Amino acid sequence: MKTADKTDLQSLLLSELHEQLCNAGEPSYRAGQIMEWVYKKRVPSIGKMTNLPTRVRNWLDEKFSLSKIDIVRTLGARDTTRKFLLRLSDGNLIESVLIPASPALYGGRADRRTICVSTQVGCAYGCKFCASGLEGFSRNLRADEIINQLIALESATGEKIDNIVFMGMGEPLANLQNVLRAIRIINADWGLNIGARHITISTSGLAPQIRKLAEEPLQIRLAVSLHGATDEVRNRIMPINRRYNIETLLSACDYYNSHKKQRLTFEYILISDVNDSDEQARLLSRHAHRLSAKVNLIPYNSVSGLPWRRPSEKRQETFLSILRAKDIPATLRREKGHDIDAACGQLRLQTERAELTKG
Ligand code: SAH
Ligand code: SF4
């Protein structure tokens, strides 16, 4: 939580806390002690940081908050994909998903537990197939709200999360500053200590921000939601393509590749009669070849109220085989969590609709 003039401790870098402590005349080693209470011991309040003198605790209390976020609904059982609906301090709802160990999709080892986090409340990009965009955009999440999703899920499940994908609600590259701040804290040894190679950002194709991200020294992974191999198909389902068309997007990806060692991933949702033709598969393999990218095929998850459907399994397999025949590393996600509306934004939408009908 950020009360009017207080910053949450979980939005601060160690160096920033150092500096503030020094300005207050306190020894800088206190910063390390404080971060240890926050991230290693996970105390619920500043008052519980018992090795700090009362003077320092009072100072912290005056300047900073230390919030948690509440889980209001959980769907799914242990060992399956579980989806969590979280309520932020201002009442807004967001979602996080916990995906059990499964064959590595984004480069992590097969035995990793992955969290899919949200970066915004709603989304302004309005992809035609996506539940997150349906009710428009409310606001960006702060770094502490991003980090708190991970802390809330670990504390609710008792499980250690070791892989993180920015594929929940929202467009991470439209909230780049807060997302990068959260990633620094997630990656830091004084923070959550998750390796950069186990952190993946997914974008619908904000070309200028992809270039900015390329210049960041962190070796995080990038997934690009392509969902169409031509401008014609992409324009039909993703309004962002009218601003940054496929060539603009792919050349930003070239630039990204020239700065990074990690392979790019193309996300490609398969939607029946929209983007699942043989011709789209051939063109997609050409783009993937140009960028040495992997392709993750994801059968579309129906969203209530939207007309799109997933193709038959046979069509999905054919699409996959065309990519494989061109030697493109490709996987077809036999969707976990289809039964719990696991695609981003769906649980929130459902709950908000239920709350609305309750009046
Ligand atoms: N805004 C970013 C990240 C969040 S969306 C992006 O678009 O990449 C994460 C992924 O979920 C995207 O690839 C998105 O296209 C996909 N997605 C959205 N709705 C879906 C649905 N109904 N079924 C399957 N995937 C979906
Ligand atoms: Fe936003 Fe991504 Fe959904 Fe598009 S797919 S509306 S960019 S969250």
Short mmCIF file of C-alpha atoms in Angstrom, two decimals, residues 121-355:
data_model
loop_
_atom_site.label_atom_id
_atom_site.label_comp_id
_atom_site.label_asym_id
_atom_site.label_seq_id
_atom_site.Cartn_x
_atom_site.Cartn_y
_atom_site.Cartn_z
CA VAL A 121 -5.24 -2.91 -13.83
CA GLY A 122 -6.95 -3.62 -17.15
CA CYS A 123 -5.20 -2.92 -20.41
CA ALA A 124 -5.37 -0.09 -22.92
CA TYR A 125 -4.36 -2.12 -25.98
CA GLY A 126 -7.73 -3.74 -26.62
CA CYS A 127 -6.74 -6.92 -28.43
CA LYS A 128 -10.00 -8.29 -29.74
CA PHE A 129 -9.62 -11.76 -28.22
CA CYS A 130 -8.48 -10.76 -24.72
CA ALA A 131 -10.54 -10.42 -21.54
CA SER A 132 -8.08 -7.96 -19.96
CA GLY A 133 -8.74 -5.32 -22.55
CA LEU A 134 -12.53 -5.62 -22.44
CA GLU A 135 -13.12 -3.08 -19.69
CA GLY A 136 -10.35 -0.70 -20.66
CA PHE A 137 -7.41 0.54 -18.67
CA SER A 138 -7.49 1.79 -15.07
CA ARG A 139 -3.91 2.29 -13.94
CA ASN A 140 -0.34 1.04 -13.80
CA LEU A 141 0.79 -1.17 -10.93
CA ARG A 142 3.63 0.10 -8.76
CA ALA A 143 6.73 -2.04 -8.22
CA ASP A 144 5.58 -3.08 -4.74
CA GLU A 145 2.24 -4.27 -6.14
CA ILE A 146 4.03 -6.41 -8.70
CA ILE A 147 6.36 -7.89 -6.08
CA ASN A 148 3.53 -8.41 -3.61
CA GLN A 149 1.79 -10.79 -6.02
CA LEU A 150 4.72 -13.15 -5.67
CA ILE A 151 4.93 -12.74 -1.89
CA ALA A 152 1.16 -13.27 -1.48
CA LEU A 153 1.18 -16.49 -3.54
CA GLU A 154 4.24 -17.91 -1.79
CA SER A 155 2.73 -17.21 1.58
CA ALA A 156 -0.68 -18.65 0.67
CA THR A 157 0.72 -21.85 -0.85
CA GLY A 158 3.93 -22.38 1.09
CA GLU A 159 5.63 -22.97 -2.26
CA LYS A 160 8.81 -21.37 -3.53
CA ILE A 161 8.43 -19.66 -6.89
CA ASP A 162 11.48 -19.74 -9.12
CA ASN A 163 10.27 -18.55 -12.50
CA ILE A 164 8.30 -15.42 -13.32
CA VAL A 165 6.48 -14.40 -16.48
CA PHE A 166 4.94 -10.97 -17.03
CA MET A 167 1.91 -12.35 -18.84
CA GLY A 168 -0.97 -11.50 -16.56
CA MET A 169 -3.22 -8.56 -17.01
CA GLY A 170 -1.78 -5.48 -18.70
CA GLU A 171 0.98 -4.55 -21.12
CA PRO A 172 4.31 -4.65 -19.24
CA LEU A 173 6.17 -2.44 -21.71
CA ALA A 174 3.55 0.31 -21.24
CA ASN A 175 4.59 0.37 -17.56
CA LEU A 176 8.26 -0.13 -18.25
CA GLN A 177 9.71 1.95 -15.42
CA ASN A 178 7.81 0.18 -12.64
CA VAL A 179 8.29 -3.22 -14.27
CA LEU A 180 12.06 -2.71 -14.51
CA ARG A 181 12.19 -1.51 -10.91
CA ALA A 182 10.26 -4.61 -9.81
CA ILE A 183 12.60 -6.83 -11.87
CA ARG A 184 15.69 -5.30 -10.25
CA ILE A 185 14.24 -6.12 -6.83
CA ILE A 186 13.12 -9.61 -7.88
CA ASN A 187 16.58 -10.28 -9.32
CA ALA A 188 18.68 -8.80 -6.47
CA ASP A 189 20.35 -11.09 -3.95
CA TRP A 190 19.01 -8.82 -1.17
CA GLY A 191 15.54 -9.10 -2.77
CA LEU A 192 13.82 -12.18 -4.13
CA ASN A 193 16.98 -13.52 -5.74
CA ILE A 194 15.44 -14.96 -8.92
CA GLY A 195 17.90 -15.15 -11.83
CA ALA A 196 17.31 -12.85 -14.80
CA ARG A 197 17.11 -15.88 -17.11
CA HIS A 198 14.07 -16.99 -15.14
CA ILE A 199 12.22 -13.74 -15.78
CA THR A 200 10.22 -13.29 -19.01
CA ILE A 201 8.43 -10.17 -20.23
CA SER A 202 5.65 -10.59 -22.77
CA THR A 203 4.62 -7.73 -25.05
CA SER A 204 1.95 -7.22 -27.66
CA GLY A 205 4.55 -5.38 -29.74
CA LEU A 206 5.49 -1.91 -28.44
CA ALA A 207 8.41 -1.52 -30.82
CA PRO A 208 10.10 1.57 -29.28
CA GLN A 209 9.99 0.01 -25.80
CA ILE A 210 11.46 -3.24 -27.15
CA ARG A 211 14.43 -1.16 -28.30
CA LYS A 212 14.70 0.45 -24.85
CA LEU A 213 14.58 -2.94 -23.18
CA ALA A 214 17.34 -4.13 -25.51
CA GLU A 215 19.60 -1.49 -24.00
CA GLU A 216 19.00 -2.68 -20.44
CA PRO A 217 21.93 -4.75 -19.18
CA LEU A 218 19.72 -7.40 -17.51
CA GLN A 219 19.61 -10.70 -19.43
CA ILE A 220 15.86 -11.20 -19.05
CA ARG A 221 13.84 -13.07 -21.65
CA LEU A 222 11.41 -11.50 -24.08
CA ALA A 223 8.26 -13.05 -25.53
CA VAL A 224 6.47 -11.26 -28.35
CA SER A 225 2.73 -11.88 -28.79
CA LEU A 226 2.62 -12.12 -32.56
CA HIS A 227 -0.70 -13.94 -33.17
CA GLY A 228 -0.63 -13.18 -36.87
CA ALA A 229 2.05 -13.44 -39.56
CA THR A 230 0.72 -10.70 -41.84
CA ASP A 231 -0.47 -7.14 -41.19
CA GLU A 232 -3.87 -8.12 -42.50
CA VAL A 233 -4.40 -10.76 -39.82
CA ARG A 234 -2.73 -8.79 -37.05
CA ASN A 235 -4.72 -5.62 -37.83
CA ARG A 236 -7.90 -7.60 -37.46
CA ILE A 237 -7.22 -8.73 -33.89
CA MET A 238 -4.54 -6.39 -32.46
CA PRO A 239 -5.07 -2.61 -32.75
CA ILE A 240 -1.40 -2.04 -31.76
CA ASN A 241 -0.43 -3.30 -35.22
CA ARG A 242 -1.81 -0.13 -36.80
CA ARG A 243 0.74 1.85 -34.81
CA TYR A 244 3.67 -0.57 -35.15
CA ASN A 245 3.21 -2.92 -38.07
CA ILE A 246 4.92 -6.28 -38.40
CA GLU A 247 8.02 -4.96 -40.13
CA THR A 248 8.47 -2.21 -37.50
CA LEU A 249 8.02 -4.82 -34.78
CA LEU A 250 10.40 -7.36 -36.33
CA SER A 251 13.10 -4.78 -36.88
CA ALA A 252 12.83 -3.79 -33.19
CA CYS A 253 13.26 -7.53 -32.47
CA ASP A 254 16.37 -7.60 -34.70
CA TYR A 255 17.74 -4.75 -32.61
CA TYR A 256 16.87 -6.66 -29.42
CA ASN A 257 18.70 -9.73 -30.72
CA SER A 258 21.79 -7.72 -31.53
CA HIS A 259 22.01 -6.75 -27.84
CA LYS A 260 20.98 -9.99 -26.11
CA LYS A 261 22.13 -13.55 -25.87
CA GLN A 262 18.72 -15.05 -25.03
CA ARG A 263 16.55 -16.41 -27.79
CA LEU A 264 13.28 -14.56 -28.41
CA THR A 265 9.95 -16.37 -28.15
CA PHE A 266 6.97 -15.71 -30.37
CA GLU A 267 3.66 -16.35 -28.65
CA TYR A 268 1.03 -17.38 -31.15
CA ILE A 269 -2.54 -18.02 -30.00
CA LEU A 270 -4.32 -20.29 -32.46
CA ILE A 271 -7.77 -18.92 -33.29
CA SER A 272 -10.00 -20.84 -35.65
CA ASP A 273 -10.34 -19.31 -39.15
CA VAL A 274 -8.42 -16.21 -38.10
CA ASN A 275 -4.71 -17.05 -37.97
CA ASP A 276 -4.50 -20.83 -38.27
CA SER A 277 -4.02 -21.36 -42.02
CA ASP A 278 -1.08 -23.20 -43.61
CA GLU A 279 -0.06 -19.94 -45.23
CA GLN A 280 0.15 -18.16 -41.83
CA ALA A 281 2.25 -21.05 -40.51
CA ARG A 282 4.68 -20.73 -43.43
CA LEU A 283 5.02 -16.97 -43.00
CA LEU A 284 5.38 -17.35 -39.23
CA SER A 285 8.24 -19.79 -39.74
CA ARG A 286 9.93 -17.23 -41.99
CA HIS A 287 9.72 -14.55 -39.25
CA ALA A 288 10.92 -17.03 -36.62
CA HIS A 289 13.83 -18.03 -38.83
CA ARG A 290 14.85 -14.40 -39.39
CA LEU A 291 14.97 -13.82 -35.61
CA SER A 292 16.15 -17.29 -34.52
CA ALA A 293 13.03 -17.29 -32.36
CA LYS A 294 11.18 -20.14 -30.71
CA VAL A 295 7.44 -20.37 -31.22
CA ASN A 296 4.91 -21.17 -28.49
CA LEU A 297 1.57 -22.11 -29.96
CA ILE A 298 -1.34 -21.61 -27.56
CA PRO A 299 -4.81 -22.88 -28.40
CA TYR A 300 -7.20 -20.00 -27.79
CA ASN A 301 -9.13 -19.99 -24.50
CA SER A 302 -12.70 -18.91 -25.14
CA VAL A 303 -13.83 -15.76 -23.36
CA SER A 304 -17.52 -15.45 -22.63
CA GLY A 305 -19.09 -12.83 -24.85
CA LEU A 306 -16.37 -13.05 -27.52
CA PRO A 307 -16.88 -14.96 -30.78
CA TRP A 308 -13.43 -16.55 -31.17
CA ARG A 309 -12.83 -20.30 -30.89
CA ARG A 310 -9.80 -22.57 -30.81
CA PRO A 311 -9.11 -24.70 -33.92
CA SER A 312 -9.59 -28.48 -33.87
CA GLU A 313 -6.71 -30.50 -32.46
CA LYS A 314 -5.96 -31.75 -35.94
CA ARG A 315 -5.58 -28.18 -37.24
CA GLN A 316 -3.36 -27.29 -34.26
CA GLU A 317 -1.10 -30.28 -34.97
CA THR A 318 -0.92 -29.46 -38.68
CA PHE A 319 0.08 -25.87 -37.91
CA LEU A 320 2.78 -27.16 -35.56
CA SER A 321 4.07 -29.65 -38.13
CA ILE A 322 4.54 -26.92 -40.74
CA LEU A 323 6.78 -25.00 -38.34
CA ARG A 324 8.71 -28.14 -37.38
CA ALA A 325 9.21 -29.02 -41.04
CA LYS A 326 11.01 -25.68 -41.39
CA ASP A 327 13.18 -26.54 -38.35
CA ILE A 328 11.62 -23.93 -36.12
CA PRO A 329 11.75 -24.89 -32.42
CA ALA A 330 8.06 -24.90 -31.63
CA THR A 331 5.81 -26.15 -28.87
CA LEU A 332 2.07 -26.52 -28.74
CA ARG A 333 0.74 -25.79 -25.28
CA ARG A 334 -1.88 -28.37 -24.48
CA GLU A 335 -3.47 -25.80 -22.27
CA LYS A 336 -3.50 -26.36 -18.54
CA GLY A 337 -6.16 -24.39 -16.79
CA HIS A 338 -8.59 -24.19 -19.68
CA ASP A 339 -11.23 -25.31 -17.18
CA ILE A 340 -10.51 -22.44 -14.80
CA ASP A 341 -10.51 -19.59 -17.28
CA ALA A 342 -6.76 -19.29 -16.97
CA ALA A 343 -6.22 -16.75 -19.73
CA CYS A 344 -5.43 -13.31 -18.43
CA GLY A 345 -8.24 -11.10 -17.25
CA GLN A 346 -10.97 -13.71 -17.26
CA LEU A 347 -11.34 -14.27 -13.53
CA ARG A 348 -11.47 -10.59 -12.74
CA LEU A 349 -14.07 -9.98 -15.40
CA GLN A 350 -16.21 -12.79 -14.06
CA THR A 351 -15.98 -11.54 -10.48
CA GLU A 352 -16.71 -7.95 -11.42
CA ARG A 353 -19.72 -9.03 -13.42
CA ALA A 354 -20.97 -11.12 -10.47
CA GLU A 355 -20.46 -8.18 -8.09
#
